[in-house]
Every structure is written in structure tokens, then in C-alpha cells.
PDB file of C-alpha atoms in Angstrom:
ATOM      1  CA  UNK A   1     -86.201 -61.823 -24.749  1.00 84.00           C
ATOM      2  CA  UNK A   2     -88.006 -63.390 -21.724  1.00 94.00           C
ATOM      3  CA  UNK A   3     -91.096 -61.454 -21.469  1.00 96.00           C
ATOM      4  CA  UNK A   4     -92.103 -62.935 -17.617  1.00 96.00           C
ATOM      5  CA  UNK A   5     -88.728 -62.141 -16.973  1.00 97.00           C
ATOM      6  CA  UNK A   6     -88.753 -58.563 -18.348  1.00 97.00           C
ATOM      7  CA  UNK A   7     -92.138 -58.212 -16.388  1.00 97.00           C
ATOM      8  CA  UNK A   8     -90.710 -59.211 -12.873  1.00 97.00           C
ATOM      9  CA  UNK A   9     -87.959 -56.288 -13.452  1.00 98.00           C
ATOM     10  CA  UNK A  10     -90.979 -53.649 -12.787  1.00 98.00           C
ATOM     11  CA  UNK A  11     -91.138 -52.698  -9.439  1.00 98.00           C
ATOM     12  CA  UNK A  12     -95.336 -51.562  -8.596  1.00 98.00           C
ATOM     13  CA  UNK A  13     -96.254 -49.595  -5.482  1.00 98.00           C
ATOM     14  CA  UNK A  14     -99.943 -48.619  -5.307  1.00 98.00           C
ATOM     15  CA  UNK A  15    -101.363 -45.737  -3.213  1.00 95.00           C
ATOM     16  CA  UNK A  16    -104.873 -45.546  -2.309  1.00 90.00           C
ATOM     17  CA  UNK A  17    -107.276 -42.237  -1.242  1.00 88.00           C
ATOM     18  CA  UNK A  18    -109.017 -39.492  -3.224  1.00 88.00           C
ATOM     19  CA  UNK A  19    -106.696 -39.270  -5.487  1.00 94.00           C
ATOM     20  CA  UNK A  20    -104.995 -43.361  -6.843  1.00 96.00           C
ATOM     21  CA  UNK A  21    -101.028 -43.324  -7.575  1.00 97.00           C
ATOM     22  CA  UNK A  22     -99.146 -45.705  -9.395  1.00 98.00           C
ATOM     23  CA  UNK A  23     -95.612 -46.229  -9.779  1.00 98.00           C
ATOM     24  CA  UNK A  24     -93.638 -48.707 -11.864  1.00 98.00           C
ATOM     25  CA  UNK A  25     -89.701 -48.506 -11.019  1.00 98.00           C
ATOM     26  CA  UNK A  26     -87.102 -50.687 -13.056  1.00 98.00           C
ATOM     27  CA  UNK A  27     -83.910 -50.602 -14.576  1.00 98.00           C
ATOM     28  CA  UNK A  28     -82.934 -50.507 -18.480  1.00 98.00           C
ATOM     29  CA  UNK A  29     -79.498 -50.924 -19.832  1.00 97.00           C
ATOM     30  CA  UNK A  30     -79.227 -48.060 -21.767  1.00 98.00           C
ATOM     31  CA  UNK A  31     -77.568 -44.710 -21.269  1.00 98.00           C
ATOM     32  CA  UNK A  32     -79.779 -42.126 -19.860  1.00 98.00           C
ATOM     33  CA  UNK A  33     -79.937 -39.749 -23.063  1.00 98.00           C
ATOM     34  CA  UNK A  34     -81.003 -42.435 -25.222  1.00 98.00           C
ATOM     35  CA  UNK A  35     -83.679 -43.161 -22.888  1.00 98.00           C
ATOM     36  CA  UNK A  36     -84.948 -39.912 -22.682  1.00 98.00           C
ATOM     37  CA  UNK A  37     -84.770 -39.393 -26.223  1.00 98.00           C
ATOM     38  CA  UNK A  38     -86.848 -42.925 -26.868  1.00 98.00           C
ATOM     39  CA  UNK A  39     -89.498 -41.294 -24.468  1.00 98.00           C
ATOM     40  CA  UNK A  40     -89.726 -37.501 -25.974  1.00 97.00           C
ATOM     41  CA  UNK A  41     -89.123 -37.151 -29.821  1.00 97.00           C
ATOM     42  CA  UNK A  42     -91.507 -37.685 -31.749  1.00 97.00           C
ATOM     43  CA  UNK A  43     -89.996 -40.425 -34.165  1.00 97.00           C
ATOM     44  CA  UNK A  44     -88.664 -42.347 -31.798  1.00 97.00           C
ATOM     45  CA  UNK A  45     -91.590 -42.788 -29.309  1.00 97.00           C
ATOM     46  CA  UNK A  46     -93.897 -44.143 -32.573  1.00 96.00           C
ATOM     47  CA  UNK A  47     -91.458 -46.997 -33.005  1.00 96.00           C
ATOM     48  CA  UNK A  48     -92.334 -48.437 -29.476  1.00 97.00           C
ATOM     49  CA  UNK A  49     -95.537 -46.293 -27.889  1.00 97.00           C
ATOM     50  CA  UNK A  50     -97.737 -44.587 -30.000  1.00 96.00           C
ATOM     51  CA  UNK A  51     -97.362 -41.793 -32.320  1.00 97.00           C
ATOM     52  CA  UNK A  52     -97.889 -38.232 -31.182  1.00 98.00           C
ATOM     53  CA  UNK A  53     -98.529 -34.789 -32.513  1.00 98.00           C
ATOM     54  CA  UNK A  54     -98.296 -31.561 -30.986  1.00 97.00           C
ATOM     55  CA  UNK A  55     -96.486 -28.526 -29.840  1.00 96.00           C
ATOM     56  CA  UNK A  56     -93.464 -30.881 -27.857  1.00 95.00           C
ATOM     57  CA  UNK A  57     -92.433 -28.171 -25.951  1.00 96.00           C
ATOM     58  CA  UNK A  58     -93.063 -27.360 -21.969  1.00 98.00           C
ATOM     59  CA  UNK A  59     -96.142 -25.748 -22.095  1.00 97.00           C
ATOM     60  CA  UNK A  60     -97.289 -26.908 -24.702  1.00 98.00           C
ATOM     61  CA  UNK A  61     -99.910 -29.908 -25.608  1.00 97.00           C
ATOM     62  CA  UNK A  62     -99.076 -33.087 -27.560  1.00 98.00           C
ATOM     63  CA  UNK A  63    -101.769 -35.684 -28.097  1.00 97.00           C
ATOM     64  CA  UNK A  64    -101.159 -39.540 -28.797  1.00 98.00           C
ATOM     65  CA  UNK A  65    -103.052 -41.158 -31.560  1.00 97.00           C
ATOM     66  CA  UNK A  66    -106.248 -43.308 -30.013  1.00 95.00           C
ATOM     67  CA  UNK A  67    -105.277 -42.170 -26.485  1.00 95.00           C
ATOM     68  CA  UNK A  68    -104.531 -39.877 -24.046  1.00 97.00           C
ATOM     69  CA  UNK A  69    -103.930 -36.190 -24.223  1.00 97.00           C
ATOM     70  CA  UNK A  70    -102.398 -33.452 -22.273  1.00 97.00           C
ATOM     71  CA  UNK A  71    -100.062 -30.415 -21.388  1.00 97.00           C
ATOM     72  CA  UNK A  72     -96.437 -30.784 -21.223  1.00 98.00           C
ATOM     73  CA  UNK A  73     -96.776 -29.221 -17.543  1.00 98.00           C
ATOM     74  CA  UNK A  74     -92.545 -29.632 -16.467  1.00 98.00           C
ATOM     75  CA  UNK A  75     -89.731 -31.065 -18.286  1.00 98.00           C
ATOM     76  CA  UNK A  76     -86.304 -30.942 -17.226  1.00 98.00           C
ATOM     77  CA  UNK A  77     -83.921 -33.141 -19.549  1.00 98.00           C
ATOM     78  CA  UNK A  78     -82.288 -35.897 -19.473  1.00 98.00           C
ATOM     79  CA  UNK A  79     -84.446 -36.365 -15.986  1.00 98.00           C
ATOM     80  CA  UNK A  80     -88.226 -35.173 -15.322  1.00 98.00           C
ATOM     81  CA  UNK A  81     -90.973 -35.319 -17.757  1.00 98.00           C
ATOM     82  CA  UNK A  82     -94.495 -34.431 -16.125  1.00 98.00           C
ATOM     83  CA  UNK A  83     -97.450 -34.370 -18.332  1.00 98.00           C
ATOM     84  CA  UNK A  84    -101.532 -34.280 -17.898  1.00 98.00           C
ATOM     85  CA  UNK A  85    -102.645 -37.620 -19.203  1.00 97.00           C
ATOM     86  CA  UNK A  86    -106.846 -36.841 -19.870  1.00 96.00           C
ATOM     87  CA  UNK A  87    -108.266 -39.267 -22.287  1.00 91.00           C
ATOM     88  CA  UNK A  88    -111.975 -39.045 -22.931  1.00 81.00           C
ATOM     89  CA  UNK A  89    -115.366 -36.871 -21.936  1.00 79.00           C
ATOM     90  CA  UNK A  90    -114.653 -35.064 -18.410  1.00 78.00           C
ATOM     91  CA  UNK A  91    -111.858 -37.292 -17.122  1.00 79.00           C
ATOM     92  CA  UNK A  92    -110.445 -35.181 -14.055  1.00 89.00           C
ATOM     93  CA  UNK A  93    -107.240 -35.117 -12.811  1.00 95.00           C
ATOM     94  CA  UNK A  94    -104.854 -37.361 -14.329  1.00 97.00           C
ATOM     95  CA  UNK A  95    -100.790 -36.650 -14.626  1.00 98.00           C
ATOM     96  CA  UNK A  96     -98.067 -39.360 -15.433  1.00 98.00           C
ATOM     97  CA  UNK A  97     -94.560 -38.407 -14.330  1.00 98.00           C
ATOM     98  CA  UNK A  98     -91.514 -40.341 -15.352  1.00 98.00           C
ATOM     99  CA  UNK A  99     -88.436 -39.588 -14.010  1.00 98.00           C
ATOM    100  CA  UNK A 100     -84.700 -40.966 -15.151  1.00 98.00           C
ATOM    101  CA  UNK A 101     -81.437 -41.267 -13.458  1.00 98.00           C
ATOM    102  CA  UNK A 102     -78.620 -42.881 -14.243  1.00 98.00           C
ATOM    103  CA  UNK A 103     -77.455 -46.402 -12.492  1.00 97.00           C
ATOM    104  CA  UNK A 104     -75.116 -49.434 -12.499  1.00 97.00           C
ATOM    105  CA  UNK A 105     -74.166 -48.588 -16.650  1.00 97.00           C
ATOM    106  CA  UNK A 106     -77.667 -47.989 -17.233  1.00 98.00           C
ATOM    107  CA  UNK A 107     -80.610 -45.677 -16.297  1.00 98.00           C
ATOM    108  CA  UNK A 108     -83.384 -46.331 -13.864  1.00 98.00           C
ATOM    109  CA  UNK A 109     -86.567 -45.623 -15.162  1.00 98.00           C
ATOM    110  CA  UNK A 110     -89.637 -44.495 -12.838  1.00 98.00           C
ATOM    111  CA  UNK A 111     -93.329 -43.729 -13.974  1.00 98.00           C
ATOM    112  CA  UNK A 112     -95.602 -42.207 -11.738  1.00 98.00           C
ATOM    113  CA  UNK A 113     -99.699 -42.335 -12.702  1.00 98.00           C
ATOM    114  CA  UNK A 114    -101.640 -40.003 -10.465  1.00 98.00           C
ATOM    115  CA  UNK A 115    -105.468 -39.806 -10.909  1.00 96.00           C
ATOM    116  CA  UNK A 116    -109.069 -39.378 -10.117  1.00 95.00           C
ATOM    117  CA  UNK A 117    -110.596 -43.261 -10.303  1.00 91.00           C
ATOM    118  CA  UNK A 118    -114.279 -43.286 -10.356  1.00 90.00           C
ATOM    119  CA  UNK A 119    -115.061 -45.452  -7.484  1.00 90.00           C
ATOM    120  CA  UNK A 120    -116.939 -47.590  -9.670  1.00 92.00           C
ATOM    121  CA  UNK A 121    -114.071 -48.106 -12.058  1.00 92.00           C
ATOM    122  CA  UNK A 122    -111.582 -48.936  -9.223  1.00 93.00           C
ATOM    123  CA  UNK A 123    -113.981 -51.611  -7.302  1.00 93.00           C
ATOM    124  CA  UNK A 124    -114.372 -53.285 -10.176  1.00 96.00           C
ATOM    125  CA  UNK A 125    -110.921 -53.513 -11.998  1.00 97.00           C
ATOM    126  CA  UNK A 126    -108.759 -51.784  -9.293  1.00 96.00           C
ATOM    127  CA  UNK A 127    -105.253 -50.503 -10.356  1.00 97.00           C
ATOM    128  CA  UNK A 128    -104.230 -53.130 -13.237  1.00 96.00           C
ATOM    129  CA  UNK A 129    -107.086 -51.440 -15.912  1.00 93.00           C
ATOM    130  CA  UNK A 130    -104.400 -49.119 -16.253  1.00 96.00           C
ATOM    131  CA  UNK A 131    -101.207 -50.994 -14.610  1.00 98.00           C
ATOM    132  CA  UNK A 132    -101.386 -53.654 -17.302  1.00 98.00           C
ATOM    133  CA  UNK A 133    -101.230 -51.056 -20.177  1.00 97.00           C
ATOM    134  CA  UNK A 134     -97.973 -49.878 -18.982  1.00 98.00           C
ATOM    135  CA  UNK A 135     -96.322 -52.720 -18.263  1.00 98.00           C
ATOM    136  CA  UNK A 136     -97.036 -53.412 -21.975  1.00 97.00           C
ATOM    137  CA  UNK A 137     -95.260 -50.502 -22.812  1.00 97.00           C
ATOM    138  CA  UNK A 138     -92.348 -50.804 -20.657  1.00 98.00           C
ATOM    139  CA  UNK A 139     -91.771 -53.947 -22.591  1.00 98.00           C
ATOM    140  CA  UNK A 140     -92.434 -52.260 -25.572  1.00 97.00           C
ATOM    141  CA  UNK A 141     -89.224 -49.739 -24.656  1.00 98.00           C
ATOM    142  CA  UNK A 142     -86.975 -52.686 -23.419  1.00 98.00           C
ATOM    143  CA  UNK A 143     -87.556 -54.461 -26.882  1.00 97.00           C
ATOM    144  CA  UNK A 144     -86.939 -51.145 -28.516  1.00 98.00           C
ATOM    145  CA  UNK A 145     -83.823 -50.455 -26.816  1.00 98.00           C
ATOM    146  CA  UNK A 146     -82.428 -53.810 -27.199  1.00 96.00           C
ATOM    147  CA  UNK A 147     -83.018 -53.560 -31.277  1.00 96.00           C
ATOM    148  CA  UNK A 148     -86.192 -56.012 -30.461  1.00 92.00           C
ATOM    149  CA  UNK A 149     -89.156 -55.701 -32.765  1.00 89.00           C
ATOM    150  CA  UNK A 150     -92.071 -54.296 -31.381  1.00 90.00           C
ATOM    151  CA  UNK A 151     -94.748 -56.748 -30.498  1.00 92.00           C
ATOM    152  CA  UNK A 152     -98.269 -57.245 -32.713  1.00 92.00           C
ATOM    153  CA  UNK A 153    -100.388 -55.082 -30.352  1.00 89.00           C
ATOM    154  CA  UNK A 154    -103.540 -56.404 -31.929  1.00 91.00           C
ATOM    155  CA  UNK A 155    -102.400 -60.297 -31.450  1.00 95.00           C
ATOM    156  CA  UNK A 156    -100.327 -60.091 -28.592  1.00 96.00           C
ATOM    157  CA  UNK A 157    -102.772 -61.383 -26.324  1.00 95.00           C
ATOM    158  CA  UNK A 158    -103.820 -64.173 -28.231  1.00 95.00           C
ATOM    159  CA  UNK A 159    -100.788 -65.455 -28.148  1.00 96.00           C
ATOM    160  CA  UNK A 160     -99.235 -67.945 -25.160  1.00 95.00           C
ATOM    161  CA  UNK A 161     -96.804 -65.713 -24.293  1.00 96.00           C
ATOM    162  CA  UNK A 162     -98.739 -62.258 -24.210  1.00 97.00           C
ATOM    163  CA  UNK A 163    -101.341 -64.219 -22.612  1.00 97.00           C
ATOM    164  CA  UNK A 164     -98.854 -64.866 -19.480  1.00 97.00           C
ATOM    165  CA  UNK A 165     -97.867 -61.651 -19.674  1.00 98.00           C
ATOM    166  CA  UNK A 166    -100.900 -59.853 -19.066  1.00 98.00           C
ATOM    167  CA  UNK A 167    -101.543 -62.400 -16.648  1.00 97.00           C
ATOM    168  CA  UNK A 168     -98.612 -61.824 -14.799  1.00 98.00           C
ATOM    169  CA  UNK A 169     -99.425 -58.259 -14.914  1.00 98.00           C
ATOM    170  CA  UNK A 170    -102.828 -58.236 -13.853  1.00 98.00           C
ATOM    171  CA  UNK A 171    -101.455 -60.584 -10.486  1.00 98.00           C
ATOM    172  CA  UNK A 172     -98.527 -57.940  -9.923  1.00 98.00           C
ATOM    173  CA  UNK A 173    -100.991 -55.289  -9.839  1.00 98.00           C
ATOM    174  CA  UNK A 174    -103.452 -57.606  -7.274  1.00 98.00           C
ATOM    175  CA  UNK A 175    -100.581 -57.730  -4.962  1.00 98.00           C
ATOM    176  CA  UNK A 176     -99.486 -54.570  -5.294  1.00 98.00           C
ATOM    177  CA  UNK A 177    -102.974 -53.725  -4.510  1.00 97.00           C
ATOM    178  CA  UNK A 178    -103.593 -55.811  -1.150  1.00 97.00           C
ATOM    179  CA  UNK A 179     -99.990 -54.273  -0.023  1.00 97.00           C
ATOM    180  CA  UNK A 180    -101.760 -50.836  -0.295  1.00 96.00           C
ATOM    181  CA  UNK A 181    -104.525 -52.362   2.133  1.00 95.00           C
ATOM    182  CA  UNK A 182    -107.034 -53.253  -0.175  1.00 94.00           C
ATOM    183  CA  UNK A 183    -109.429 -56.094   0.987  1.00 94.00           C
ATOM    184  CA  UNK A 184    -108.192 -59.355  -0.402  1.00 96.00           C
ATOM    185  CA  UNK A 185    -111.211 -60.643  -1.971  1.00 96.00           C
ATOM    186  CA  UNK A 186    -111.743 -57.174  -3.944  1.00 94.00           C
ATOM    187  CA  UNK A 187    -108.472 -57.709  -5.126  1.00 97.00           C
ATOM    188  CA  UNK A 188    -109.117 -61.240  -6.635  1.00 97.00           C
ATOM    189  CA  UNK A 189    -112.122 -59.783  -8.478  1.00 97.00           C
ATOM    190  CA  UNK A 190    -110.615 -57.368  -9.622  1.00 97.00           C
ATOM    191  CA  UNK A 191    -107.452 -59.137 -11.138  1.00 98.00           C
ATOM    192  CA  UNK A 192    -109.848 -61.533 -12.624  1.00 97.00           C
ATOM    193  CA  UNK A 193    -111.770 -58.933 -14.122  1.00 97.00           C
ATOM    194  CA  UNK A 194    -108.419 -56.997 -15.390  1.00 98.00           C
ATOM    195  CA  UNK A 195    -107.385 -60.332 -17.185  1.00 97.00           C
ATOM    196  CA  UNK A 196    -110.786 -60.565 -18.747  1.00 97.00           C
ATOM    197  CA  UNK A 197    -110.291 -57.839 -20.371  1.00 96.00           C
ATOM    198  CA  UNK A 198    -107.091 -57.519 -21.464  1.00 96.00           C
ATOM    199  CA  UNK A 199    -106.955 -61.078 -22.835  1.00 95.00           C
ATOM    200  CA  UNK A 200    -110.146 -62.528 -22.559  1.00 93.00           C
ATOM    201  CA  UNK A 201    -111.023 -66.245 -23.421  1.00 85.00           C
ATOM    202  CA  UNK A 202    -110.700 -67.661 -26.413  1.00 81.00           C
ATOM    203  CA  UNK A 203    -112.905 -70.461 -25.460  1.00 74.00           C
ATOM    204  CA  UNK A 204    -115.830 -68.360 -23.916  1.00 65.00           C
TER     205      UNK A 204
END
């Protein structure tokens, strides 16, 4: 699999204001039940995400190992999933949506991240502190629906490849970004700062 080429299937739109929305669009060649299933049992999302324990159930709460936490707040299968996404000490209002429908012999995937950024947070990384992490796992589903291995999470960016992905990444989400209106030159620091951290320098 060509992972700059999997990475320039996403589709990012930013949207700026109180509250920050991402969205990441693309398509996956894979029926629409399997991709629904990949992305709400249990089993299945451990192979490629994380793994997650909870009441799975709408209104109930699930909780993903090292990350984020929430309430199953609407889910409609095989087509809406809406969850609270909090993660850490008082993190406000956070919800991911994705939503599924079925196109060209496949299913078109959409994942909507709407939050409260600290303004802080935002000047300094912008939208690819958190765009980044799921472009990593939208490649983590395509190599899981394609019978791919999963990638070395804790390696991946030391590597050439994961290196130009997150690098990639971090640029999509910079121009993304300025299309929202965002200054230009807060957007370079920002992407620069985003890459930092995701893969920093070996050398440095």
C-alpha cells in the first residue's frame, strides 16, 4: 500500500470560531456493513484503533485504552455514530461524528471532530495536533480492510515512510487551515510545530 497515496484520498475541511470542526471525507472499498462493523464492535476496532471497554450501547459510555472517553450520544446503523470524545482533566465539549453511506461499490466514510480548543493550544499547533492522529487511523482502517497489517505505532514515525506521512499530514492540515482563513504565517508555525511533535528529529 502507498501510504502518501492513501493520505491524499482524505478530504480535510476546517471550521474556525468558538467552537473548531474538523472533517475528514474519503472513500474505502468495502461494503458499508463491514465498515461499520470495523468501527463499532469491540474486537474488531482493537485490530486497527484501540481497544475499548464499556457499555456499547446508545446511551451508554465506552472508553478507549490510553485515550479518549465518552457517551454513545446517537447511533443509527449501518450510518451515524455520534459520540462525546473527552480525554483528560476538564476537557469541554468535544464530539466526533462519523457518518457512512454507501458509493461507487464501496462506502464513503466521513468523520466529523467538533470541540472546544484552548486558544493557546490552537495558536500554537492549530488543527493537525489532532488532524494528524486521525489520518493515522484512517490508514490504520484502510490497511485493516485490505487484510494489511497494522502499522508499529511506536516506530512508525521513525521510519521514512511514517515520517512522510505525518508530514504530509501535518501540510494537509496547514492548508486546510489557511482555506478556513487562518493567517498564513500562523499556519506555517503551526504545521512545523505539529511535525515536531508527531515525528520529531532524530538528529536534534
Amino acid at each position: 500500500m502507498d501510504f502518501i497515496d492513501e493520505l491524499n484520498r482524505t478530504h480535510r475541511e476546517v471550521t474556525t470560531g468558538a467552537r473548531k470542526n474538523m472533517l475528514l471525507r474519503r472513500h474505502y472499498d468495502a461494503d458499508i456493513e463491514d465498515v461499520w462493523q470495523a468501527c463499532t464492535e469491540a474486537e474488531r476496532l482493537a485490530r486497527w484503533f484501540l481497544p475499548v471497554t464499556g457499555d456499547l450501547r446508545l446511551g451508554g459510555t465506552y472508553q478507549l485504552q490510553g485515550n479518549a472517553g465518552g457517551e454513545i450520544l446517537r447511533c443509527e446503523p449501518p450510518h451515524v455514530l455520534r459520540v462525546s470524545w473527552l480525554f483528560g482533566e476538564n476537557p469541554g465539549f468535544s464530539e466526533v461524528e462519523v457518518r457512512l453511506s454507501a458509493k461507487d461499490g464501496g462506502t464513503l466514510f466521513e468523520l466529523h471532530h467538533t470541540a472546544e480548543v484552548p486558544q493557546e493550544m490552537w495558536t500554537r499547533y492549530g488543527p493537525g495536533s489532532v488532524g494528524v492522529g486521525w489520518d493515522l487511523s484512517l490508514l490504520g482502517l484502510a490497511l485493516y480492510l485490505s487484510g494489511g497489517a497494522k502499522v508499529d505505532e511506536e516506530t512508525f514515525h521513525e521510519t521514512v515512510e511514517g515520517r512522510r506521512f505525518i508530514t504530509g499530514s501535518g501540510r494537509a492540515w496547514g492548508a486546510a487551515q489557511q482555506a478556513a482563513g487562518d493567517p498564513p504565517d500562523h499556519v506555517a508555525a503551526g504545521v512545523a510545530a505539529t511535525i515536531a511533535f508527531y515525528a520529531p528529529d532524530p538528529s536534534s
